PDB file of C-alpha atoms in Angstrom:
ATOM      1  CA  MET A 630      80.819  26.720   0.342  1.00  0.00           C
ATOM      2  CA  PRO A 631      80.468  28.251   3.745  1.00  0.00           C
ATOM      3  CA  THR A 632      77.535  27.360   5.905  1.00  0.00           C
ATOM      4  CA  LEU A 633      75.167  29.700   7.682  1.00  0.00           C
ATOM      5  CA  SER A 634      76.792  28.980  11.071  1.00  0.00           C
ATOM      6  CA  GLN A 635      80.155  29.675   9.791  1.00  0.00           C
ATOM      7  CA  ILE A 636      79.034  32.983   8.380  1.00  0.00           C
ATOM      8  CA  SER A 637      77.190  33.981  11.558  1.00  0.00           C
ATOM      9  CA  SER A 638      80.234  33.079  13.735  1.00  0.00           C
ATOM     10  CA  GLU A 639      82.671  35.050  11.477  1.00  0.00           C
ATOM     11  CA  THR A 640      80.159  37.972  11.446  1.00  0.00           C
ATOM     12  CA  ARG A 641      79.995  37.973  15.299  1.00  0.00           C
ATOM     13  CA  ILE A 642      83.773  37.989  15.464  1.00  0.00           C
ATOM     14  CA  LEU A 643      83.905  40.852  12.876  1.00  0.00           C
ATOM     15  CA  VAL A 644      81.269  42.910  14.751  1.00  0.00           C
ATOM     16  CA  LYS A 645      83.176  42.240  17.959  1.00  0.00           C
ATOM     17  CA  TRP A 646      86.562  43.487  16.624  1.00  0.00           C
ATOM     18  CA  CYS A 647      84.773  46.443  14.954  1.00  0.00           C
ATOM     19  CA  GLY A 648      83.315  47.336  18.359  1.00  0.00           C
ATOM     20  CA  ILE A 649      86.664  47.093  20.047  1.00  0.00           C
ATOM     21  CA  THR A 650      88.395  49.134  17.459  1.00  0.00           C
ATOM     22  CA  LEU A 651      85.714  51.857  17.596  1.00  0.00           C
ATOM     23  CA  GLY A 652      85.875  51.827  21.323  1.00  0.00           C
ATOM     24  CA  ALA A 653      89.709  52.152  21.165  1.00  0.00           C
ATOM     25  CA  VAL A 654      89.409  55.140  18.775  1.00  0.00           C
ATOM     26  CA  ILE A 655      86.942  56.998  20.972  1.00  0.00           C
ATOM     27  CA  PHE A 656      89.036  56.232  23.985  1.00  0.00           C
ATOM     28  CA  LEU A 657      92.245  57.666  22.219  1.00  0.00           C
ATOM     29  CA  PHE A 658      90.211  60.626  21.061  1.00  0.00           C
ATOM     30  CA  ILE A 659      88.991  61.483  24.585  1.00  0.00           C
ATOM     31  CA  LEU A 660      92.445  60.837  25.856  1.00  0.00           C
ATOM     32  CA  PHE A 661      93.914  63.207  23.259  1.00  0.00           C
ATOM     33  CA  LYS A 662      91.390  65.881  24.070  1.00  0.00           C
ATOM     34  CA  LEU A 663      92.083  65.565  27.704  1.00  0.00           C
ATOM     35  CA  GLY A 664      95.889  65.949  27.063  1.00  0.00           C
ATOM     36  CA  VAL A 665      95.254  69.108  24.959  1.00  0.00           C
ATOM     37  CA  MET A 666      93.042  70.530  27.735  1.00  0.00           C
ATOM     38  CA  THR A 667      95.687  69.901  30.343  1.00  0.00           C
ATOM     39  CA  LYS A 668      98.401  71.309  28.199  1.00  0.00           C
ATOM     40  CA  ASN A 669      96.317  74.540  27.595  1.00  0.00           C
ATOM     41  CA  ALA A 670      95.567  74.753  31.270  1.00  0.00           C
ATOM     42  CA  LEU A 671      99.165  74.402  32.398  1.00  0.00           C
ATOM     43  CA  TYR A 672     100.868  76.259  29.511  1.00  0.00           C
ATOM     44  CA  PRO A 673      98.330  78.585  27.797  1.00  0.00           C
ATOM     45  CA  THR A 674      99.138  79.966  24.361  1.00  0.00           C
ATOM     46  CA  PRO A 675      99.954  83.663  24.568  1.00  0.00           C
ATOM     47  CA  PRO A 676      97.582  86.049  22.730  1.00  0.00           C
ATOM     48  CA  PRO A 677      98.465  87.023  19.324  1.00  0.00           C
ATOM     49  CA  PRO A 678     100.473  90.268  18.897  1.00  0.00           C
ATOM     50  CA  PRO A 679      98.370  93.416  18.505  1.00  0.00           C
ATOM     51  CA  THR A 680      97.832  94.570  14.961  1.00  0.00           C
ATOM     52  CA  VAL A 681      98.387  98.149  13.901  1.00  0.00           C
ATOM     53  CA  GLY A 682      95.313  98.560  11.679  1.00  0.00           C
ATOM     54  CA  TYR A 683      95.028 102.308  12.027  1.00  0.00           C
ATOM     55  CA  ASN A 684      98.747 103.137  12.052  1.00  0.00           C
ATOM     56  CA  LYS A 685     100.631 104.422  14.995  1.00  0.00           C
ATOM     57  CA  LEU A 686      99.235 107.619  16.583  1.00  0.00           C
ATOM     58  CA  PRO A 687     101.623 110.737  16.075  1.00  0.00           C
ATOM     59  CA  GLN A 688     103.494 112.142  19.047  1.00  0.00           C
ATOM     60  CA  ILE A 689     101.688 114.888  20.884  1.00  0.00           C
ATOM     61  CA  ASP A 690     103.637 118.222  20.886  1.00  0.00           C
ATOM     62  CA  PHE A 691     103.159 119.564  24.320  1.00  0.00           C
ATOM     63  CA  PRO A 692     104.066 123.275  24.905  1.00  0.00           C
ATOM     64  CA  ARG A 693     107.027 123.946  27.074  1.00  0.00           C
ATOM     65  CA  GLN A 694     106.326 125.032  30.560  1.00  0.00           C
ATOM     66  CA  GLU A 695     108.352 127.787  31.907  1.00  0.00           C
ATOM     67  CA  GLY A 696     109.447 127.572  35.615  1.00  0.00           C
ATOM     68  CA  SER A 697     109.205 124.491  37.647  1.00  0.00           C
ATOM     69  CA  LYS A 698     105.958 123.759  39.344  1.00  0.00           C
ATOM     70  CA  ASN A 699     105.500 120.877  41.691  1.00  0.00           C
ATOM     71  CA  PHE A 700     102.203 119.218  40.740  1.00  0.00           C
ATOM     72  CA  VAL A 701     100.673 116.751  42.989  1.00  0.00           C
ATOM     73  CA  PHE A 702      98.578 114.039  41.273  1.00  0.00           C
ATOM     74  CA  TYR A 703      96.298 111.435  42.871  1.00  0.00           C
ATOM     75  CA  VAL A 704      94.142 108.753  41.424  1.00  0.00           C
ATOM     76  CA  ASP A 705      90.396 109.521  42.404  1.00  0.00           C
ATOM     77  CA  THR A 706      88.956 105.999  42.504  1.00  0.00           C
ATOM     78  CA  VAL A 707      87.302 104.135  45.283  1.00  0.00           C
ATOM     79  CA  SER A 708      90.341 101.916  46.004  1.00  0.00           C
ATOM     80  CA  GLY A 709      92.783 104.690  45.283  1.00  0.00           C
ATOM     81  CA  LYS A 710      94.619 102.501  42.833  1.00  0.00           C
ATOM     82  CA  LEU A 711      94.306 102.078  39.030  1.00  0.00           C
ATOM     83  CA  PRO A 712      92.204  99.111  37.857  1.00  0.00           C
ATOM     84  CA  ASN A 713      93.847  96.351  36.082  1.00  0.00           C
ATOM     85  CA  PHE A 714      93.622  96.767  32.359  1.00  0.00           C
ATOM     86  CA  PRO A 715      94.199  94.036  29.787  1.00  0.00           C
ATOM     87  CA  ASP A 716      97.372  94.338  27.735  1.00  0.00           C
ATOM     88  CA  ARG A 717      95.212  94.684  24.625  1.00  0.00           C
ATOM     89  CA  VAL A 718      91.597  95.307  23.576  1.00  0.00           C
ATOM     90  CA  SER A 719      89.829  94.881  20.198  1.00  0.00           C
ATOM     91  CA  VAL A 720      89.185  98.065  18.242  1.00  0.00           C
ATOM     92  CA  PHE A 721      86.271  97.905  15.731  1.00  0.00           C
ATOM     93  CA  ARG A 722      85.925 100.207  12.757  1.00  0.00           C
ATOM     94  CA  MET A 723      82.757 102.248  13.010  1.00  0.00           C
ATOM     95  CA  ILE A 724      80.790 102.431   9.709  1.00  0.00           C
ATOM     96  CA  LYS A 725      79.643 105.811   8.716  1.00  0.00           C
ATOM     97  CA  PRO A 726      75.801 105.722   8.061  1.00  0.00           C
ATOM     98  CA  GLN A 727      74.894 106.219   4.409  1.00  0.00           C
ATOM     99  CA  ALA A 728      72.530 108.957   3.349  1.00  0.00           C
ATOM    100  CA  ASP A 729      68.901 107.689   3.180  1.00  0.00           C
ATOM    101  CA  LEU A 730      65.695 109.421   2.118  1.00  0.00           C
ATOM    102  CA  LEU A 731      63.782 107.494   4.762  1.00  0.00           C
ATOM    103  CA  ALA A 732      66.253 108.324   7.609  1.00  0.00           C
ATOM    104  CA  LEU A 733      63.908 110.846   9.294  1.00  0.00           C
ATOM    105  CA  LYS A 734      60.954 108.430   9.049  1.00  0.00           C
ATOM    106  CA  LYS A 735      63.035 105.547  10.599  1.00  0.00           C
ATOM    107  CA  ALA A 736      64.139 107.755  13.384  1.00  0.00           C
ATOM    108  CA  GLU A 737      60.550 108.901  14.097  1.00  0.00           C
ATOM    109  CA  GLU A 738      59.601 105.210  14.351  1.00  0.00           C
ATOM    110  CA  LYS A 739      62.401 104.370  16.678  1.00  0.00           C
ATOM    111  CA  LEU A 740      61.829 107.319  18.857  1.00  0.00           C
ATOM    112  CA  SER A 741      58.041 106.636  19.027  1.00  0.00           C
ATOM    113  CA  ARG A 742      58.808 103.325  20.666  1.00  0.00           C
ATOM    114  CA  ILE A 743      60.566 105.142  23.458  1.00  0.00           C
ATOM    115  CA  LYS A 744      57.716 107.668  23.901  1.00  0.00           C
ATOM    116  CA  PHE A 745      59.063 110.754  22.031  1.00  0.00           C
ATOM    117  CA  ASP A 746      56.713 113.033  20.083  1.00  0.00           C
ATOM    118  CA  LEU A 747      56.109 111.963  16.544  1.00  0.00           C
ATOM    119  CA  ILE A 748      56.337 115.435  15.142  1.00  0.00           C
ATOM    120  CA  PRO A 749      59.895 116.791  15.271  1.00  0.00           C
ATOM    121  CA  THR A 750      60.785 120.469  15.418  1.00  0.00           C
ATOM    122  CA  LEU A 751      63.203 121.655  12.590  1.00  0.00           C
ATOM    123  CA  VAL A 752      66.209 123.365  14.247  1.00  0.00           C
ATOM    124  CA  SER A 753      68.311 123.899  11.205  1.00  0.00           C
ATOM    125  CA  LYS A 754      68.718 122.520   7.789  1.00  0.00           C
ATOM    126  CA  ASN A 755      69.620 118.840   8.826  1.00  0.00           C
ATOM    127  CA  VAL A 756      68.799 119.016  12.592  1.00  0.00           C
ATOM    128  CA  TYR A 757      65.569 118.020  14.139  1.00  0.00           C
ATOM    129  CA  ARG A 758      64.505 118.281  17.760  1.00  0.00           C
ATOM    130  CA  PHE A 759      62.381 115.408  19.293  1.00  0.00           C
ATOM    131  CA  THR A 760      60.893 116.044  22.773  1.00  0.00           C
ATOM    132  CA  THR A 761      58.985 114.160  25.405  1.00  0.00           C
ATOM    133  CA  SER A 762      57.603 115.199  28.812  1.00  0.00           C
ATOM    134  CA  SER A 763      56.694 111.987  30.441  1.00  0.00           C
ATOM    135  CA  PRO A 764      57.924 110.860  32.978  1.00  0.00           C
ATOM    136  CA  PHE A 765      60.336 113.665  32.864  1.00  0.00           C
ATOM    137  CA  PRO A 766      61.284 116.230  30.138  1.00  0.00           C
ATOM    138  CA  LYS A 767      63.790 115.050  27.526  1.00  0.00           C
ATOM    139  CA  THR A 768      65.061 116.476  24.333  1.00  0.00           C
ATOM    140  CA  LEU A 769      66.924 114.699  21.530  1.00  0.00           C
ATOM    141  CA  LEU A 770      68.648 116.386  18.636  1.00  0.00           C
ATOM    142  CA  TYR A 771      68.801 114.288  15.458  1.00  0.00           C
ATOM    143  CA  ASN A 772      71.125 115.033  12.579  1.00  0.00           C
TER     144      ASN A 772
END
């Protein structure tokens, strides 16, 4: 039967080796993360290929020009050069708003917060005109 001193010494040894093992695992994890960061800094992964979610655009049929005219084009920017555009951008689908019986009331609430008149003028069947005169005259047509 083990004595209390034997159990305590074996427990100390066990705790010591568990601490060393845990420290080694943490060290290896940090070393792995540093390696991944270095790899991504030196050799970044290329962006994914663009998706064609809306199909390809049809080719534009330009009318034929008779005679040869020499057109001169220039870029009207501050630097005189085109800006650097990314090779791809994200395009998000715009959700068409659903018909709502309270749409006019919600629009009135939103426009009252930016100091438009609360009573709109009916322009046509579905079009309302909101106006304001302070600090300068503004008109907003709401459909």
